[in-house]
Coordinates of C-alpha atoms in Angstrom, one line a residue:
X133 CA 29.3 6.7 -23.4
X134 CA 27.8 3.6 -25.2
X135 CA 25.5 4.1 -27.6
X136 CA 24.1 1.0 -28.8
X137 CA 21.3 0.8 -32.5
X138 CA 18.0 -0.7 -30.6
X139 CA 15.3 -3.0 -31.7
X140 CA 12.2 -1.2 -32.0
X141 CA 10.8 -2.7 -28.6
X142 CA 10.4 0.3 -26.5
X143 CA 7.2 17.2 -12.8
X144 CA 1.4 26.7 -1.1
X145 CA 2.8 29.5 -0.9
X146 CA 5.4 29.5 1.8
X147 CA 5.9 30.8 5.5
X148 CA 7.5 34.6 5.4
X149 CA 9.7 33.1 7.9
X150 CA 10.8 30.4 5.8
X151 CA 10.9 32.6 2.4
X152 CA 13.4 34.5 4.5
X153 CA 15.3 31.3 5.1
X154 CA 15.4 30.1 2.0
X155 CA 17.0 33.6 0.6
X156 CA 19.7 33.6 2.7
X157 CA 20.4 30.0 1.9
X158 CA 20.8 31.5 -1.7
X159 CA 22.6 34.8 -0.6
X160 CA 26.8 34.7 -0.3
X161 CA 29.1 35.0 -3.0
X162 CA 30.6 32.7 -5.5
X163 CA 30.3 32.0 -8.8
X164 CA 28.7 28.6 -8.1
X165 CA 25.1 28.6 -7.3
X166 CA 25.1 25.4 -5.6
X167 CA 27.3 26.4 -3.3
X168 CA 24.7 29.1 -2.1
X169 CA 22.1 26.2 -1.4
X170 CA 21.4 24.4 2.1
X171 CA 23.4 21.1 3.1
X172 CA 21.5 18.7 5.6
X173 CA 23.5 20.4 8.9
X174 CA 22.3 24.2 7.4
X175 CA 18.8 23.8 8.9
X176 CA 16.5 23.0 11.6
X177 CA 14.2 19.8 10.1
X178 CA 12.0 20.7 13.4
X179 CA 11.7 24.2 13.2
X180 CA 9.1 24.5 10.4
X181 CA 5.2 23.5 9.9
X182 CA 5.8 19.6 9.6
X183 CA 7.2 19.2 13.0
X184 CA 4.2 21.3 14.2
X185 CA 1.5 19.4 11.9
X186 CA 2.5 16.1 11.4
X187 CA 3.5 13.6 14.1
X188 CA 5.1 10.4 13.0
X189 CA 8.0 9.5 16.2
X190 CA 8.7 6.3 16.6
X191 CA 8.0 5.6 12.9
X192 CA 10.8 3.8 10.9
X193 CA 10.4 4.3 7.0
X194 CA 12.3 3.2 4.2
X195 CA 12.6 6.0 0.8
X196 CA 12.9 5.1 -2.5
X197 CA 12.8 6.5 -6.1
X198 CA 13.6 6.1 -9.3
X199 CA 17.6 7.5 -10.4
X200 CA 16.2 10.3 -12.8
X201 CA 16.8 14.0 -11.5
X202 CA 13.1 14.7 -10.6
X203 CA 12.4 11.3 -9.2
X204 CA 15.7 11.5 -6.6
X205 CA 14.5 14.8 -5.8
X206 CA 10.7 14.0 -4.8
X207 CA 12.4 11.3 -2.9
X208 CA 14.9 13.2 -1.1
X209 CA 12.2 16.1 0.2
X210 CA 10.1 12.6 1.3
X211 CA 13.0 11.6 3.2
X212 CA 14.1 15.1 4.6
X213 CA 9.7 15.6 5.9
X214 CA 9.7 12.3 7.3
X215 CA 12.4 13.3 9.7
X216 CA 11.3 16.6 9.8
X217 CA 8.4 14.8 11.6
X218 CA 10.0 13.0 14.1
X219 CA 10.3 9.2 12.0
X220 CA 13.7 7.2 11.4
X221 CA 13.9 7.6 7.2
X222 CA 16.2 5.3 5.4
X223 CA 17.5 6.5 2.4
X224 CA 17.3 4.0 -0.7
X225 CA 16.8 6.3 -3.3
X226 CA 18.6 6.0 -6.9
X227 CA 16.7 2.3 -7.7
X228 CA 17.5 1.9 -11.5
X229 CA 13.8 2.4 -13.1
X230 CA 10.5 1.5 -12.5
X231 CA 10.0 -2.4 -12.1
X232 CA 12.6 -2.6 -9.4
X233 CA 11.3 0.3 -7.1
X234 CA 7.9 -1.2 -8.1
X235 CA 9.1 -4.8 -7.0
X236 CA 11.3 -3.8 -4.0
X237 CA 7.6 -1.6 -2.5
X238 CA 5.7 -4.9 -3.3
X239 CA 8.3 -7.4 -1.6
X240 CA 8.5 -4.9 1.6
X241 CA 12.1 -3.7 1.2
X242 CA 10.5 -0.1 0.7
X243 CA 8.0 1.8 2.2
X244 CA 7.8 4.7 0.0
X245 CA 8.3 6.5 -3.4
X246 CA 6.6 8.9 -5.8
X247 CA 5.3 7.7 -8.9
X248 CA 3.3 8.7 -11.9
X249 CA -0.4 7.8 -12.7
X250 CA 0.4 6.9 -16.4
X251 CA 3.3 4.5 -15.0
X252 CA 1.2 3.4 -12.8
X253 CA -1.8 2.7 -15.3
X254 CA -0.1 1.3 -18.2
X255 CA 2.8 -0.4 -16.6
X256 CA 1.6 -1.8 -13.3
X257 CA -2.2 -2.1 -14.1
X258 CA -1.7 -3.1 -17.2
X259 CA -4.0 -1.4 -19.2
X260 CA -4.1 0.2 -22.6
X261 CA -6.9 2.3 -22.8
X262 CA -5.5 6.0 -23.5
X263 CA -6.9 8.4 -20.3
X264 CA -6.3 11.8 -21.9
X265 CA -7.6 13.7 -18.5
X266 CA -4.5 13.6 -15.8
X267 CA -7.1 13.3 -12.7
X268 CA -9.2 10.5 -14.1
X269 CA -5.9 8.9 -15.1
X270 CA -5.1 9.6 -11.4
X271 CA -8.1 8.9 -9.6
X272 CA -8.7 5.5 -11.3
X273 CA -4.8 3.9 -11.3
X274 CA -5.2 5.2 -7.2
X275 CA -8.6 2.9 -6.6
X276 CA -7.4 -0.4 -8.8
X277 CA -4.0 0.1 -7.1
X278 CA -4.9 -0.1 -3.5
X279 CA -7.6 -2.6 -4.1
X280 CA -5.8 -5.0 -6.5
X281 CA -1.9 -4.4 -5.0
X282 CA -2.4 -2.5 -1.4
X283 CA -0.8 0.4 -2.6
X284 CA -2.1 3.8 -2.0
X285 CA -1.2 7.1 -3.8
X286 CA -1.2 9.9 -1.8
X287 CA -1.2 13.6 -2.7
X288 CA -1.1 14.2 -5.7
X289 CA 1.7 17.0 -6.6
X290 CA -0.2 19.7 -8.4
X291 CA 2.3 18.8 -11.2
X292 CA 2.0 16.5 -14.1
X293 CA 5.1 15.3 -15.9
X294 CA 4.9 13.7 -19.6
X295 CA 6.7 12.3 -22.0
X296 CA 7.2 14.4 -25.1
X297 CA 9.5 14.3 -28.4
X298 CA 12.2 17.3 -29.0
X299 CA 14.6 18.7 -31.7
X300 CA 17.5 20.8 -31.6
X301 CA 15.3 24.6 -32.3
X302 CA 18.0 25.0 -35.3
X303 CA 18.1 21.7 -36.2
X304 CA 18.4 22.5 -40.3
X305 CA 17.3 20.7 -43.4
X306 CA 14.2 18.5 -43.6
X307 CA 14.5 17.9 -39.2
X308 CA 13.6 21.7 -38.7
X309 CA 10.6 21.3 -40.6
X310 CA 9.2 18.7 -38.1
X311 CA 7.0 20.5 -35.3
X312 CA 4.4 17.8 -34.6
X313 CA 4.5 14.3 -34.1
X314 CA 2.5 13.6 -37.6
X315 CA 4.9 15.2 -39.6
X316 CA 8.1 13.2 -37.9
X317 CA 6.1 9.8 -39.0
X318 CA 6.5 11.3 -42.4
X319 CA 9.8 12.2 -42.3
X320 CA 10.3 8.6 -41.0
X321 CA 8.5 7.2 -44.3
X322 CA 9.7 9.4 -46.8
X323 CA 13.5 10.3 -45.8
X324 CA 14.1 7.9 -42.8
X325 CA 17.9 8.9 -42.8
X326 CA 17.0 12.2 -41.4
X327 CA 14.9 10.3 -38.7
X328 CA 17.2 9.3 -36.1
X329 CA 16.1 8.6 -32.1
X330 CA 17.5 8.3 -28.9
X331 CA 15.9 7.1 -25.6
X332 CA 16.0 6.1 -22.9
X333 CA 15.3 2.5 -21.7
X334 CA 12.1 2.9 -19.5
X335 CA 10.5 4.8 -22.8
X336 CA 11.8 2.6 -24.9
X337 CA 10.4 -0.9 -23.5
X338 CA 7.0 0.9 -22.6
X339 CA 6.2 3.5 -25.2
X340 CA 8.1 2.8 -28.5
X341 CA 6.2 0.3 -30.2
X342 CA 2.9 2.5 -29.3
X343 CA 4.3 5.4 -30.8
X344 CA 5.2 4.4 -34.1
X345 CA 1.9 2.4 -34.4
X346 CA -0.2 5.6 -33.4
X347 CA 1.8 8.1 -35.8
X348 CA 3.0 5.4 -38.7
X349 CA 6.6 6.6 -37.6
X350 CA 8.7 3.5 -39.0
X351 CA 11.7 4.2 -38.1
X352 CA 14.9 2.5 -39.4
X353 CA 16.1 -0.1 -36.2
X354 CA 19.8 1.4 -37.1
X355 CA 18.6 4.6 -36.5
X356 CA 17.3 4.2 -32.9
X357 CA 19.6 4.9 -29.8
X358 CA 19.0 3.5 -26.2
X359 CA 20.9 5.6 -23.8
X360 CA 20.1 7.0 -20.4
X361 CA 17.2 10.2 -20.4
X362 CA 20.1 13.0 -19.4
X363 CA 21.9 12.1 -22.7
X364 CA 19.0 12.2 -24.9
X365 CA 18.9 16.2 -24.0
X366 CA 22.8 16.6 -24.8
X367 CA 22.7 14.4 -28.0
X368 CA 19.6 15.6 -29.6
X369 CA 20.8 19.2 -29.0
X370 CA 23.6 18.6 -30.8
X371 CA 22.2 16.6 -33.7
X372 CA 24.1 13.5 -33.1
X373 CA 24.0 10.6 -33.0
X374 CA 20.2 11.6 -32.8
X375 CA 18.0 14.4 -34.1
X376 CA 15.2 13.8 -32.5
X377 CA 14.7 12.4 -28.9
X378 CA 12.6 11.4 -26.1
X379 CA 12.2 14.2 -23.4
X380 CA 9.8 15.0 -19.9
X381 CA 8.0 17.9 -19.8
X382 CA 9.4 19.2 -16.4
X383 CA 12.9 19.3 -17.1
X384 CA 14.9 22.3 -17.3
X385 CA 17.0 21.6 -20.1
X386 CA 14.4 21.5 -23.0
X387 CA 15.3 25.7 -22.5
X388 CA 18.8 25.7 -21.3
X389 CA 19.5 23.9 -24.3
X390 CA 16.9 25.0 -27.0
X391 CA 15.0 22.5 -27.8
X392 CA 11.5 22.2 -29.5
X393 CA 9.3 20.1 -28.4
X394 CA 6.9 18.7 -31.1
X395 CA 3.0 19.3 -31.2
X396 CA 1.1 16.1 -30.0
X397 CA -2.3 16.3 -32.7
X398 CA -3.4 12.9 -31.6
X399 CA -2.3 13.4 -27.9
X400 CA -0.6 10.5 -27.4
X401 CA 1.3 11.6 -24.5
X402 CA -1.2 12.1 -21.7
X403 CA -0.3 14.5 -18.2
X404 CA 0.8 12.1 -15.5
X405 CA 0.2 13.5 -12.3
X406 CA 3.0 12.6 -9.5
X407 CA 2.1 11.1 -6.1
X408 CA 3.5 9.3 -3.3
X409 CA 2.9 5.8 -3.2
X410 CA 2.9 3.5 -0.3
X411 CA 2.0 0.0 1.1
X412 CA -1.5 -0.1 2.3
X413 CA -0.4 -1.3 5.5
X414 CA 2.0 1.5 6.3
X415 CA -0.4 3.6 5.7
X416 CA -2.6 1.9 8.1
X417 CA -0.2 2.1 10.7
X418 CA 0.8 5.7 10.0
X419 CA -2.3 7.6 8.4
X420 CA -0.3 10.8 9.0
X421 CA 1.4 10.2 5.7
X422 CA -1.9 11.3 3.7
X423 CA -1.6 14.9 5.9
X424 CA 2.1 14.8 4.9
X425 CA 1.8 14.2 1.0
X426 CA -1.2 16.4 0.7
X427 CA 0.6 19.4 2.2
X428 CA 4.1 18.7 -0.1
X429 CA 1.8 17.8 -2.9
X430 CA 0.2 21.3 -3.0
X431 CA 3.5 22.9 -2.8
X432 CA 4.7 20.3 -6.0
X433 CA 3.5 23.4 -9.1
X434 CA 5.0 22.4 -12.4
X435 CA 7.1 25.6 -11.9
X436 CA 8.4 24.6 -8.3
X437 CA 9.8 21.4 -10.0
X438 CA 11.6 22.6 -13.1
X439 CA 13.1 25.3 -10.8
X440 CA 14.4 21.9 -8.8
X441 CA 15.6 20.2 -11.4
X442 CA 17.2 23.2 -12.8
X443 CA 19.2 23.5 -9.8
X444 CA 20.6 19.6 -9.9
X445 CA 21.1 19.8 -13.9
X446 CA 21.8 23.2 -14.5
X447 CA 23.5 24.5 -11.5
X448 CA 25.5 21.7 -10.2
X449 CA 23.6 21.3 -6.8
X450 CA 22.9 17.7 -5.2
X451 CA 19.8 16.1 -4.9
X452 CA 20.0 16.8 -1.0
X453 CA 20.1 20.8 -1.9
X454 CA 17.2 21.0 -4.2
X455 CA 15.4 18.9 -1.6
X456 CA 15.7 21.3 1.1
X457 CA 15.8 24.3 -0.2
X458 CA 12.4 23.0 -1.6
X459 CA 11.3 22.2 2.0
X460 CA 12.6 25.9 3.7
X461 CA 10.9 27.7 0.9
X462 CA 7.8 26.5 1.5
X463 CA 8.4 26.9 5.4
X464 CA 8.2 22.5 5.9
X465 CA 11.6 22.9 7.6
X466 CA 12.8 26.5 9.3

């Protein structure tokens, strides 16, 4: 691992048929509980309520995400539906954060991927008025997006992921005494060598400098880690190099690994609601899309995806799995 000091610049009910599916894809034995999920050749994409809904033959889609756990995931059940609907889906999922996806959708090298409204707002629309409700956030990135970019967001999940600060639950000394976000701007004034951070780049380029400025948290540039998001949960638990760290709401390992995440009293970090985003003109061509995200959307709870990314961070099981076990749960695939 390289841990390098940092400048201060920067997550329906389903078919009984398919609920029945999905069990015996988790039913065997084995220690292993990936091994008790679906692979790609241990179902029938056609047999479920996409193939009967949703028509898109003849289509010929590229999928992308980000590489994060839940962002790979979202892609991976996009890719997984589209076929399940009768397109060609090409697999580019994995692109390394959000101004290349963002780029490669713009320059046409992909079709598809799921973003987040804040992203969306801050990052692409440039903007820097604070939207504290998730929808508005949503509904008014959607409209400037498609009319300013040609890209539509379609759904949205019925999940909003957020960034979010955490400690280790035990962490001792003056870092357990921190549980909100005013109180670590203190300890950064007062005893900054207790104040230490690690994130991850995206959060670092785009919310950093924001953060400090909003809670008068100035902390120390040696004290300031950029490393990627999955290590921020491992280090932070552990108290080293960092004892505090940048975290999403969704994942699975804030429990797993007991960590607190600190009160927001100025709610800085707003919901971001997921949707899939696409080129205008794709989904011109193919308006069955806004059927399709609508229906995976509704499935999308905050509980459905922190059960996925459990399963991929937790468990040991591949994107792929969590992907279709999402989709035969919910009876999309049979």
């Amino acid at each position: 691992m390289t841990v390098l000091p940092l400048a201060p610049r920067h997550r329906a009910a389903a078919a009984a048929g398919a609920t029945v599916l999905a069990l015996a894809l988790l039913a065997g034995c084995g220690a292993d509980p990936a091994e008790r999920l679906p692979d790609a050749a241990d179902v029938d994409l056609e047999g479920g309520s996409i193939a009967a809904d949703v028509d898109l033959s003849g289509a010929s889609l590229t999928v992308s995400s980000k590489e994060f756990t839940e962002n790979v995931i979202l892609g991976k059940i996009t890719l997984y539906a589209l076929r399940a609907a009768g397109a060609e889906a090409e697999d580019k999922t994995g692109l390394m954060g959000s101004t290349i996806v963002r780029k490669a959708q713009l320059d046409g090298e992909i079709d598809l991927y799921w973003d987040y409204a804040g992203t969306g707002w801050t990052q692409y629309l440039k903007e820097d008025e604070v939207i504290t409700d998730g929808t508005e956030q949503f509904e008014l990135t959607a409209k400037r997006d498609l009319a300013e970019n040609s890209v539509e967001w379609l759904g949205p999940a019925r999940f909003g992921n957020q960034y979010a600060i955490a400690r280790a639950s035990d962490a001792p000394g003056p870092v357990g005494e921190v549980d909100d976000l005013a109180r670590l701007g203190r300890l950064a004034r007062e005893q900054p060598d207790h104040a230490t951070f690690c994130g991850a780049a995206e959060f670092m380029d785009r919310e950093w400098e924001r953060f400090q400025a909003s809670y008068d948290a100035p902390f120390d540039v040696a004290n300031v880690y950029q490393m990627s998001l999955s290590l921020n949960y491992v280090n932070v638990a552990k108290g080293s190099p960092c004892t505090f760290a940048e975290v999403t709401t969704t994942d699975a390992r804030l429990e797993s690994l007991d960590l607190k995440v600190l009160d927001d009293p100025e709610g800085y970090f707003t919901t971001q609601l997921a949707a899939m985003t696409a080129r205008g003109e794709t989904v011109e061509e193919h308006p069955e899309l806004r059927t399709l995200a609508k229906d995976l959307g509704d499935a999308l709870t905050e509980d459905a995806i922190i059960e996925l990314n459990g399963m991929v961070d937790l468990d040991g099981a591949t994107h792929d799995q969590a992907a279709l076990y999402f989709l035969a749960e919910n009876g999309f695939i049979g």
